[in-house]
Amino acid sequence: MTRRTALAGVLVAGAFLVLAWVSAAWSPLGRGPVLDGLGPLAPYRWVNPPPGATDDGAPLSASFELAVDAEGSEPDVLLTPDDQVTLVMDRGAIGPEPGLRSVTIDVTPLDPASLGRLPGDLTAFGNAVRIDAGGVVRFDGQVDVVLLYPETVSLHATRHEILWSVDGDAWRPLDTTDNLATQLAQATIEAPGYVVVGAVPVPHPSATATGEPEDIEGTSTPIVVAIAGAIALIGVGIAVRLRTRRT
Amino acid sequence: MRVGDRTATPTWSLAVALGGVGLLAWRLRLIGLEDPVRSLVLGFVLGAILVASLLVPVVERRARPRTVVAVTSAGLTVFTLAAAITGPRPTVPWAATALWLSLLAAVAEEAVFRRTLYGVLLRRGPMVAVVVSAAMFALLHVPAYGWVAFPVDLGAGLVFGWQRHASGSWAAPALTHVAANLAAVLR
């Protein structure tokens, strides 16, 4: 390796660290050295599974103890044991108070049908979640909530948003970062309360004109296109190889 | 630099590279399909991309194992630093098949971007090959991850491209990419 190549490597490494920091500062969903892959997820855990949904057991509630000192609560990332709800608490998310040494954050999944209707044409994607913070009515620092949402053939959307409510009745949409690959939505909340992922359902690419998903053995469009495209690509690759041999 | 025994027509090599990118983008349409169908289709598509990319002869230097190890180690070090700087990321409940699919995805993507596409672009110089392949790698992930992914994936693509240039082989970026994906799924 030449000296020039090594120097280029140092510059590239520096640029990468800056760019990784930019993504991470943008959203908690931008954290990590590379955002890649579209691996399948385990089935969603529903409070009240809709008909036909794969039941993977009940979602898990969680309770977290957050230490508070003179500068407020310590920074922490709180994740429920089923990986369906994440709270990213910045330093001082809960402000300091005389005698306050810790605060308990409770995360409880709920059936959205038991709460108020979502505005417009929005449908709840997955469970609603109640977030309690030991009587705290407003956060003093940044708190990001990250919710996993289900994606199925019959419950499909291309854009998801998080809605927040103080009482579970009137919902307000939040500025949301949506991550289809990992089925995660993220938004900043200013106070404890209720959150849910909402979206306007659209037909899945594999749905027929009747709105029903086609049989796997039938002509499910995305599967057929993927397989046909893969076979065609191998064909082009073979053609390139043969063509090269002749020249 | 040693030129391979055979050189492919750039247009056809580019067709394989762009076809691979198109199929990688099509993966998004498979979200919502239940396993095992989704995993089987994804596995077949990624395998096909890898095979087609490997069929394309490219200009490659004979990589010395010591250089590949050194360049891979440098890449892993900077990826570890980036993970430390960015902090913990929300995890998701991956299905059991996600592990081998993420590894196959890493190898297939590197075969497309740092082998075939890089090989075509190298005719315009290493700088163009590194930057353009990195930009296309970052753009590929925007529909799935949003624009929030563009900066970090552009940076990762630049590192992978530098590894390809410095080692003369796509093995170093592939090994680094596999390790990064493995860490993300196993966390």
GROMACS .gro file of C-alpha atoms in nm:
model
  434
    1MET     CA    1   0.000   0.000   0.000
    2THR     CA    2   0.140   0.338  -0.096
    3ARG     CA    3   0.164   0.636   0.137
    4ARG     CA    4  -0.093   0.818  -0.076
    5THR     CA    5  -0.341   0.530  -0.043
    6ALA     CA    6  -0.290   0.521   0.333
    7LEU     CA    7  -0.351   0.897   0.355
    8ALA     CA    8  -0.667   0.858   0.147
    9GLY     CA    9  -0.778   0.591   0.394
   10VAL     CA   10  -0.738   0.830   0.687
   11LEU     CA   11  -0.941   1.096   0.504
   12VAL     CA   12  -1.215   0.845   0.415
   13ALA     CA   13  -1.227   0.720   0.774
   14GLY     CA   14  -1.264   1.078   0.901
   15ALA     CA   15  -1.539   1.151   0.650
   16PHE     CA   16  -1.719   0.831   0.748
   17LEU     CA   17  -1.714   0.916   1.120
   18VAL     CA   18  -1.856   1.264   1.050
   19LEU     CA   19  -2.128   1.123   0.820
   20ALA     CA   20  -2.219   0.852   1.074
   21TRP     CA   21  -2.251   1.120   1.340
   22VAL     CA   22  -2.480   1.326   1.110
   23SER     CA   23  -2.718   1.031   1.064
   24ALA     CA   24  -2.714   0.951   1.436
   25ALA     CA   25  -2.789   1.313   1.531
   26TRP     CA   26  -3.073   1.318   1.275
   27SER     CA   27  -3.262   1.031   1.440
   28PRO     CA   28  -3.200   0.736   1.671
   29LEU     CA   29  -3.293   0.524   1.368
   30GLY     CA   30  -2.982   0.660   1.195
   31ARG     CA   31  -2.748   0.512   1.454
   32GLY     CA   32  -2.506   0.237   1.355
   33PRO     CA   33  -2.205   0.199   1.127
   34VAL     CA   34  -2.419   0.088   0.831
   35LEU     CA   35  -2.795   0.068   0.770
   36ASP     CA   36  -2.838  -0.233   0.552
   37GLY     CA   37  -3.036  -0.546   0.486
   38LEU     CA   38  -3.402  -0.631   0.477
   39GLY     CA   39  -3.409  -0.940   0.692
   40PRO     CA   40  -3.747  -1.069   0.803
   41LEU     CA   41  -3.865  -0.990   1.155
   42ALA     CA   42  -4.030  -1.217   1.408
   43PRO     CA   43  -4.412  -1.196   1.405
   44TYR     CA   44  -4.559  -0.894   1.584
   45ARG     CA   45  -4.692  -0.939   1.937
   46TRP     CA   46  -5.049  -0.806   1.950
   47VAL     CA   47  -5.258  -0.713   2.253
   48ASN     CA   48  -5.561  -0.806   2.043
   49PRO     CA   49  -5.454  -0.985   1.722
   50PRO     CA   50  -5.668  -0.909   1.417
   51PRO     CA   51  -5.821  -1.205   1.232
   52GLY     CA   52  -5.558  -1.398   1.039
   53ALA     CA   53  -5.261  -1.241   1.218
   54THR     CA   54  -4.982  -1.470   1.334
   55ASP     CA   55  -5.002  -1.478   1.713
   56ASP     CA   56  -4.655  -1.466   1.867
   57GLY     CA   57  -4.770  -1.420   2.226
   58ALA     CA   58  -4.872  -1.116   2.424
   59PRO     CA   59  -4.657  -0.800   2.410
   60LEU     CA   60  -4.452  -0.728   2.720
   61SER     CA   61  -4.490  -0.435   2.958
   62ALA     CA   62  -4.178  -0.291   3.116
   63SER     CA   63  -4.077  -0.074   3.407
   64PHE     CA   64  -3.749   0.117   3.415
   65GLU     CA   65  -3.578   0.297   3.702
   66LEU     CA   66  -3.401   0.614   3.584
   67ALA     CA   67  -3.149   0.780   3.814
   68VAL     CA   68  -3.187   1.157   3.865
   69ASP     CA   69  -2.912   1.388   3.994
   70ALA     CA   70  -2.848   1.761   4.004
   71GLU     CA   71  -2.852   1.779   3.622
   72GLY     CA   72  -3.171   1.579   3.591
   73SER     CA   73  -3.219   1.223   3.468
   74GLU     CA   74  -2.927   1.030   3.326
   75PRO     CA   75  -2.928   0.950   2.953
   76ASP     CA   76  -3.049   0.600   2.875
   77VAL     CA   77  -3.204   0.383   2.606
   78LEU     CA   78  -3.501   0.190   2.746
   79LEU     CA   79  -3.607  -0.115   2.547
   80THR     CA   80  -3.899  -0.345   2.630
   81PRO     CA   81  -3.800  -0.715   2.648
   82ASP     CA   82  -3.993  -0.792   2.326
   83ASP     CA   83  -3.804  -0.518   2.131
   84GLN     CA   84  -4.133  -0.349   2.032
   85VAL     CA   85  -4.093  -0.016   2.218
   86THR     CA   86  -3.777   0.191   2.269
   87LEU     CA   87  -3.745   0.516   2.463
   88VAL     CA   88  -3.431   0.721   2.404
   89MET     CA   89  -3.396   0.954   2.703
   90ASP     CA   90  -3.147   1.238   2.668
   91ARG     CA   91  -2.960   1.386   2.963
   92GLY     CA   92  -3.206   1.590   3.175
   93ALA     CA   93  -3.518   1.450   3.005
   94ILE     CA   94  -3.667   1.466   3.353
   95GLY     CA   95  -3.552   1.779   3.529
   96PRO     CA   96  -3.390   1.788   3.875
   97GLU     CA   97  -3.606   1.832   4.181
   98PRO     CA   98  -3.503   1.855   4.547
   99GLY     CA   99  -3.497   1.506   4.695
  100LEU     CA  100  -3.570   1.332   4.364
  101ARG     CA  101  -3.316   1.050   4.320
  102SER     CA  102  -3.494   0.836   4.063
  103VAL     CA  103  -3.806   0.812   3.856
  104THR     CA  104  -3.991   0.506   3.729
  105ILE     CA  105  -4.087   0.489   3.362
  106ASP     CA  106  -4.370   0.244   3.288
  107VAL     CA  107  -4.442   0.124   2.935
  108THR     CA  108  -4.773  -0.058   2.885
  109PRO     CA  109  -4.905  -0.190   2.551
  110LEU     CA  110  -5.279  -0.145   2.495
  111ASP     CA  111  -5.541  -0.237   2.239
  112PRO     CA  112  -5.592   0.080   2.029
  113ALA     CA  113  -5.959  -0.013   1.988
  114SER     CA  114  -6.001   0.063   2.359
  115LEU     CA  115  -5.888   0.424   2.299
  116GLY     CA  116  -6.013   0.715   2.089
  117ARG     CA  117  -6.037   0.689   1.708
  118LEU     CA  118  -5.739   0.805   1.505
  119PRO     CA  119  -5.801   1.117   1.292
  120GLY     CA  120  -5.887   1.102   0.920
  121ASP     CA  121  -5.835   0.775   0.735
  122LEU     CA  122  -5.560   0.660   0.967
  123THR     CA  123  -5.561   0.303   1.096
  124ALA     CA  124  -5.363   0.186   1.397
  125PHE     CA  125  -5.068  -0.031   1.296
  126GLY     CA  126  -5.007  -0.246   1.601
  127ASN     CA  127  -5.061  -0.175   1.968
  128ALA     CA  128  -5.101   0.161   2.136
  129VAL     CA  129  -4.856   0.222   2.420
  130ARG     CA  130  -4.907   0.412   2.743
  131ILE     CA  131  -4.597   0.583   2.883
  132ASP     CA  132  -4.601   0.690   3.248
  133ALA     CA  133  -4.315   0.875   3.414
  134GLY     CA  134  -4.399   0.871   3.784
  135GLY     CA  135  -4.631   1.170   3.777
  136VAL     CA  136  -4.412   1.383   3.549
  137VAL     CA  137  -4.647   1.576   3.320
  138ARG     CA  138  -4.387   1.720   3.080
  139PHE     CA  139  -4.035   1.622   2.979
  140ASP     CA  140  -3.763   1.883   3.027
  141GLY     CA  141  -3.526   1.731   2.770
  142GLN     CA  142  -3.554   1.532   2.452
  143VAL     CA  143  -3.732   1.197   2.461
  144ASP     CA  144  -3.761   0.991   2.144
  145VAL     CA  145  -4.007   0.705   2.119
  146VAL     CA  146  -3.941   0.426   1.868
  147LEU     CA  147  -4.226   0.187   1.792
  148LEU     CA  148  -4.213  -0.140   1.600
  149TYR     CA  149  -4.513  -0.178   1.369
  150PRO     CA  150  -4.653  -0.483   1.192
  151GLU     CA  151  -4.647  -0.518   0.814
  152THR     CA  152  -4.856  -0.794   0.666
  153VAL     CA  153  -5.019  -0.859   0.330
  154SER     CA  154  -5.353  -0.735   0.469
  155LEU     CA  155  -5.210  -0.447   0.679
  156HIS     CA  156  -4.972  -0.260   0.453
  157ALA     CA  157  -4.869   0.103   0.407
  158THR     CA  158  -4.579   0.288   0.252
  159ARG     CA  159  -4.573   0.572   0.506
  160HIS     CA  160  -4.625   0.545   0.882
  161GLU     CA  161  -4.646   0.813   1.149
  162ILE     CA  162  -4.658   0.821   1.527
  163LEU     CA  163  -4.957   0.984   1.697
  164TRP     CA  164  -4.951   1.107   2.055
  165SER     CA  165  -5.231   1.169   2.301
  166VAL     CA  166  -5.229   1.291   2.660
  167ASP     CA  167  -5.544   1.098   2.750
  168GLY     CA  168  -5.579   0.829   2.481
  169ASP     CA  169  -5.876   1.011   2.332
  170ALA     CA  170  -5.765   1.301   2.107
  171TRP     CA  171  -5.462   1.215   1.891
  172ARG     CA  172  -5.199   1.447   1.747
  173PRO     CA  173  -4.964   1.336   1.464
  174LEU     CA  174  -4.593   1.384   1.532
  175ASP     CA  175  -4.307   1.453   1.294
  176THR     CA  176  -4.200   1.094   1.229
  177THR     CA  177  -3.899   0.916   1.082
  178ASP     CA  178  -4.021   0.597   0.917
  179ASN     CA  179  -3.796   0.300   0.856
  180LEU     CA  180  -3.968   0.039   0.639
  181ALA     CA  181  -3.673  -0.199   0.640
  182THR     CA  182  -3.688  -0.258   1.013
  183GLN     CA  183  -4.056  -0.160   1.053
  184LEU     CA  184  -3.969   0.112   1.304
  185ALA     CA  185  -4.115   0.461   1.343
  186GLN     CA  186  -3.953   0.729   1.558
  187ALA     CA  187  -4.076   1.063   1.692
  188THR     CA  188  -3.994   1.305   1.971
  189ILE     CA  189  -4.253   1.331   2.248
  190GLU     CA  190  -4.281   1.629   2.480
  191ALA     CA  191  -4.476   1.457   2.756
  192PRO     CA  192  -4.580   1.115   2.882
  193GLY     CA  193  -4.911   0.983   2.747
  194TYR     CA  194  -5.023   0.748   2.474
  195VAL     CA  195  -4.853   0.675   2.141
  196VAL     CA  196  -4.952   0.461   1.845
  197VAL     CA  197  -4.834   0.412   1.486
  198GLY     CA  198  -5.097   0.519   1.234
  199ALA     CA  199  -5.107   0.485   0.856
  200VAL     CA  200  -5.346   0.478   0.564
  201PRO     CA  201  -5.354   0.115   0.449
  202VAL     CA  202  -5.294   0.051   0.080
  203PRO     CA  203  -5.309  -0.281  -0.108
  204HIS     CA  204  -4.994  -0.489  -0.076
  205PRO     CA  205  -4.816  -0.540  -0.412
  206SER     CA  206  -4.915  -0.908  -0.394
  207ALA     CA  207  -5.287  -0.827  -0.355
  208THR     CA  208  -5.528  -0.899  -0.639
  209ALA     CA  209  -5.785  -0.655  -0.776
  210THR     CA  210  -6.029  -0.786  -0.515
  211GLY     CA  211  -5.794  -0.675  -0.242
  212GLU     CA  212  -5.721  -1.030  -0.131
  213PRO     CA  213  -5.363  -1.153  -0.128
  214GLU     CA  214  -5.300  -1.404  -0.401
  215ASP     CA  215  -5.212  -1.759  -0.325
  216ILE     CA  216  -4.840  -1.812  -0.292
  217GLU     CA  217  -4.859  -2.078  -0.561
  218GLY     CA  218  -5.040  -1.838  -0.791
  219THR     CA  219  -4.901  -1.529  -0.960
  220SER     CA  220  -4.804  -1.313  -0.666
  221THR     CA  221  -4.649  -1.018  -0.850
  222PRO     CA  222  -4.349  -0.923  -0.631
  223ILE     CA  223  -4.242  -1.286  -0.597
  224VAL     CA  224  -4.273  -1.358  -0.968
  225VAL     CA  225  -4.089  -1.038  -1.064
  226ALA     CA  226  -3.811  -1.113  -0.813
  227ILE     CA  227  -3.760  -1.470  -0.934
  228ALA     CA  228  -3.788  -1.381  -1.304
  229GLY     CA  229  -3.547  -1.090  -1.257
  230ALA     CA  230  -3.300  -1.311  -1.072
  231ILE     CA  231  -3.307  -1.575  -1.348
  232ALA     CA  232  -3.271  -1.306  -1.617
  233LEU     CA  233  -2.973  -1.157  -1.434
  234ILE     CA  234  -2.795  -1.491  -1.424
  235GLY     CA  235  -2.870  -1.525  -1.797
  236VAL     CA  236  -2.707  -1.188  -1.868
  237GLY     CA  237  -2.412  -1.288  -1.653
  238ILE     CA  238  -2.365  -1.609  -1.851
  239ALA     CA  239  -2.395  -1.413  -2.177
  240VAL     CA  240  -2.126  -1.170  -2.060
  241ARG     CA  241  -1.896  -1.459  -1.972
  242LEU     CA  242  -1.950  -1.637  -2.304
  243ARG     CA  243  -1.913  -1.314  -2.502
  244THR     CA  244  -1.586  -1.240  -2.322
  245ARG     CA  245  -1.447  -1.583  -2.408
  246ARG     CA  246  -1.512  -1.530  -2.777
  247THR     CA  247  -1.342  -1.189  -2.792
  248MET     CA  248  -0.203  -0.372  -1.186
  249ARG     CA  249  -0.270  -0.708  -1.340
  250VAL     CA  250  -0.552  -0.719  -1.587
  251GLY     CA  251  -0.769  -1.028  -1.566
  252ASP     CA  252  -0.733  -1.298  -1.828
  253ARG     CA  253  -1.047  -1.170  -1.996
  254THR     CA  254  -1.208  -0.828  -2.012
  255ALA     CA  255  -1.582  -0.793  -2.044
  256THR     CA  256  -1.771  -0.546  -2.260
  257PRO     CA  257  -1.841  -0.247  -2.030
  258THR     CA  258  -2.202  -0.213  -2.146
  259TRP     CA  259  -2.290  -0.572  -2.055
  260SER     CA  260  -2.101  -0.554  -1.726
  261LEU     CA  261  -2.290  -0.235  -1.644
  262ALA     CA  262  -2.615  -0.413  -1.730
  263VAL     CA  263  -2.537  -0.684  -1.474
  264ALA     CA  264  -2.441  -0.423  -1.213
  265LEU     CA  265  -2.755  -0.214  -1.267
  266GLY     CA  266  -2.972  -0.525  -1.286
  267GLY     CA  267  -2.828  -0.629  -0.949
  268VAL     CA  268  -2.901  -0.286  -0.802
  269GLY     CA  269  -3.258  -0.304  -0.937
  270LEU     CA  270  -3.316  -0.645  -0.780
  271LEU     CA  271  -3.170  -0.528  -0.450
  272ALA     CA  272  -3.417  -0.237  -0.458
  273TRP     CA  273  -3.703  -0.476  -0.536
  274ARG     CA  274  -3.650  -0.645  -0.196
  275LEU     CA  275  -3.864  -0.369  -0.045
  276ARG     CA  276  -4.170  -0.513  -0.223
  277LEU     CA  277  -4.130  -0.838  -0.030
  278ILE     CA  278  -4.190  -0.674   0.310
  279GLY     CA  279  -4.516  -0.801   0.455
  280LEU     CA  280  -4.490  -1.147   0.300
  281GLU     CA  281  -4.473  -1.414   0.565
  282ASP     CA  282  -4.190  -1.656   0.620
  283PRO     CA  283  -4.072  -1.898   0.493
  284VAL     CA  284  -4.177  -1.760   0.150
  285ARG     CA  285  -4.009  -1.423   0.202
  286SER     CA  286  -3.681  -1.574   0.322
  287LEU     CA  287  -3.671  -1.828   0.040
  288VAL     CA  288  -3.735  -1.564  -0.229
  289LEU     CA  289  -3.483  -1.325  -0.072
  290GLY     CA  290  -3.223  -1.601  -0.050
  291PHE     CA  291  -3.277  -1.697  -0.414
  292VAL     CA  292  -3.256  -1.335  -0.534
  293LEU     CA  293  -2.941  -1.259  -0.335
  294GLY     CA  294  -2.779  -1.581  -0.450
  295ALA     CA  295  -2.861  -1.498  -0.813
  296ILE     CA  296  -2.715  -1.148  -0.776
  297LEU     CA  297  -2.396  -1.295  -0.633
  298VAL     CA  298  -2.362  -1.559  -0.907
  299ALA     CA  299  -2.435  -1.311  -1.190
  300SER     CA  300  -2.183  -1.061  -1.051
  301LEU     CA  301  -1.915  -1.327  -1.019
  302LEU     CA  302  -1.969  -1.428  -1.383
  303VAL     CA  303  -1.856  -1.083  -1.498
  304PRO     CA  304  -1.477  -1.068  -1.548
  305VAL     CA  305  -1.329  -0.758  -1.387
  306VAL     CA  306  -0.991  -0.595  -1.361
  307GLU     CA  307  -0.845  -0.703  -1.029
  308ARG     CA  308  -0.501  -0.687  -0.881
  309ARG     CA  309  -0.370  -1.010  -0.733
  310ALA     CA  310  -0.447  -0.935  -0.368
  311ARG     CA  311  -0.185  -1.032  -0.111
  312PRO     CA  312  -0.349  -1.200   0.191
  313ARG     CA  313  -0.150  -0.979   0.428
  314THR     CA  314  -0.286  -0.665   0.259
  315VAL     CA  315  -0.643  -0.798   0.266
  316VAL     CA  316  -0.613  -0.871   0.640
  317ALA     CA  317  -0.463  -0.527   0.710
  318VAL     CA  318  -0.728  -0.342   0.507
  319THR     CA  319  -1.009  -0.549   0.660
  320SER     CA  320  -0.875  -0.477   1.009
  321ALA     CA  321  -0.863  -0.104   0.930
  322GLY     CA  322  -1.225  -0.117   0.810
  323LEU     CA  323  -1.341  -0.306   1.118
  324THR     CA  324  -1.164  -0.056   1.342
  325VAL     CA  325  -1.332   0.245   1.185
  326PHE     CA  326  -1.672   0.069   1.190
  327THR     CA  327  -1.626  -0.004   1.562
  328LEU     CA  328  -1.539   0.362   1.620
  329ALA     CA  329  -1.851   0.470   1.429
  330ALA     CA  330  -2.069   0.238   1.638
  331ALA     CA  331  -1.921   0.387   1.955
  332ILE     CA  332  -1.975   0.745   1.835
  333THR     CA  333  -2.336   0.692   1.725
  334GLY     CA  334  -2.447   0.512   2.042
  335PRO     CA  335  -2.698   0.233   2.093
  336ARG     CA  336  -2.955   0.179   1.819
  337PRO     CA  337  -3.310   0.054   1.875
  338THR     CA  338  -3.310  -0.319   1.817
  339VAL     CA  339  -3.577  -0.522   1.643
  340PRO     CA  340  -3.690  -0.881   1.695
  341TRP     CA  341  -3.527  -1.049   1.397
  342ALA     CA  342  -3.658  -1.379   1.265
  343ALA     CA  343  -3.418  -1.674   1.281
  344THR     CA  344  -3.355  -1.652   0.905
  345ALA     CA  345  -3.237  -1.289   0.929
  346LEU     CA  346  -2.886  -1.398   1.028
  347TRP     CA  347  -2.791  -1.590   0.714
  348LEU     CA  348  -2.988  -1.352   0.491
  349SER     CA  349  -2.801  -1.049   0.625
  350LEU     CA  350  -2.469  -1.224   0.563
  351LEU     CA  351  -2.573  -1.320   0.210
  352ALA     CA  352  -2.700  -0.964   0.151
  353ALA     CA  353  -2.362  -0.819   0.254
  354VAL     CA  354  -2.169  -1.046   0.015
  355ALA     CA  355  -2.416  -0.995  -0.272
  356GLU     CA  356  -2.411  -0.615  -0.230
  357GLU     CA  357  -2.032  -0.607  -0.229
  358ALA     CA  358  -2.022  -0.831  -0.538
  359VAL     CA  359  -2.245  -0.576  -0.716
  360PHE     CA  360  -2.100  -0.249  -0.588
  361ARG     CA  361  -1.732  -0.316  -0.515
  362ARG     CA  362  -1.673  -0.585  -0.776
  363THR     CA  363  -1.889  -0.541  -1.085
  364LEU     CA  364  -1.989  -0.173  -1.070
  365TYR     CA  365  -1.649  -0.068  -0.937
  366GLY     CA  366  -1.487  -0.269  -1.217
  367VAL     CA  367  -1.687  -0.082  -1.480
  368LEU     CA  368  -1.626   0.260  -1.323
  369LEU     CA  369  -1.254   0.198  -1.278
  370ARG     CA  370  -1.205   0.294  -1.643
  371ARG     CA  371  -1.278   0.653  -1.527
  372GLY     CA  372  -1.025   0.629  -1.243
  373PRO     CA  373  -1.029   0.497  -0.885
  374MET     CA  374  -1.170   0.820  -0.739
  375VAL     CA  375  -1.478   0.801  -0.965
  376ALA     CA  376  -1.516   0.428  -0.892
  377VAL     CA  377  -1.505   0.479  -0.515
  378VAL     CA  378  -1.734   0.785  -0.501
  379VAL     CA  379  -1.998   0.675  -0.754
  380SER     CA  380  -2.028   0.321  -0.617
  381ALA     CA  381  -2.059   0.466  -0.265
  382ALA     CA  382  -2.328   0.716  -0.373
  383MET     CA  383  -2.529   0.443  -0.546
  384PHE     CA  384  -2.494   0.217  -0.242
  385ALA     CA  385  -2.630   0.496  -0.018
  386LEU     CA  386  -2.916   0.582  -0.257
  387LEU     CA  387  -3.022   0.215  -0.274
  388HIS     CA  388  -3.099   0.219   0.099
  389VAL     CA  389  -3.299   0.545   0.106
  390PRO     CA  390  -3.640   0.392   0.015
  391ALA     CA  391  -3.603   0.134   0.293
  392TYR     CA  392  -3.440   0.345   0.564
  393GLY     CA  393  -3.529   0.702   0.467
  394TRP     CA  394  -3.289   0.989   0.398
  395VAL     CA  395  -3.156   0.951   0.751
  396ALA     CA  396  -2.957   0.653   0.618
  397PHE     CA  397  -2.795   0.844   0.333
  398PRO     CA  398  -2.503   1.007   0.522
  399VAL     CA  399  -2.398   0.696   0.716
  400ASP     CA  400  -2.436   0.464   0.418
  401LEU     CA  401  -2.246   0.708   0.194
  402GLY     CA  402  -1.965   0.704   0.450
  403ALA     CA  403  -1.975   0.324   0.476
  404GLY     CA  404  -1.968   0.301   0.096
  405LEU     CA  405  -1.662   0.525   0.083
  406VAL     CA  406  -1.484   0.301   0.334
  407PHE     CA  407  -1.576  -0.012   0.137
  408GLY     CA  408  -1.458   0.155  -0.185
  409TRP     CA  409  -1.128   0.256  -0.028
  410GLN     CA  410  -1.082  -0.101   0.095
  411ARG     CA  411  -1.141  -0.227  -0.260
  412HIS     CA  412  -0.887   0.021  -0.396
  413ALA     CA  413  -0.625  -0.033  -0.127
  414SER     CA  414  -0.637  -0.414  -0.129
  415GLY     CA  415  -0.711  -0.459  -0.501
  416SER     CA  416  -0.984  -0.708  -0.413
  417TRP     CA  417  -1.349  -0.700  -0.310
  418ALA     CA  418  -1.279  -0.955  -0.033
  419ALA     CA  419  -1.182  -0.691   0.223
  420PRO     CA  420  -1.504  -0.482   0.191
  421ALA     CA  421  -1.711  -0.802   0.180
  422LEU     CA  422  -1.558  -0.929   0.505
  423THR     CA  423  -1.609  -0.590   0.673
  424HIS     CA  424  -1.968  -0.565   0.549
  425VAL     CA  425  -2.044  -0.918   0.672
  426ALA     CA  426  -1.903  -0.835   1.016
  427ALA     CA  427  -2.108  -0.513   1.038
  428ASN     CA  428  -2.432  -0.688   0.942
  429LEU     CA  429  -2.357  -0.974   1.179
  430ALA     CA  430  -2.308  -0.730   1.467
  431ALA     CA  431  -2.637  -0.555   1.384
  432VAL     CA  432  -2.840  -0.876   1.383
  433LEU     CA  433  -2.676  -1.040   1.685
  434ARG     CA  434  -2.699  -0.731   1.908
   0.00000   0.00000   0.00000
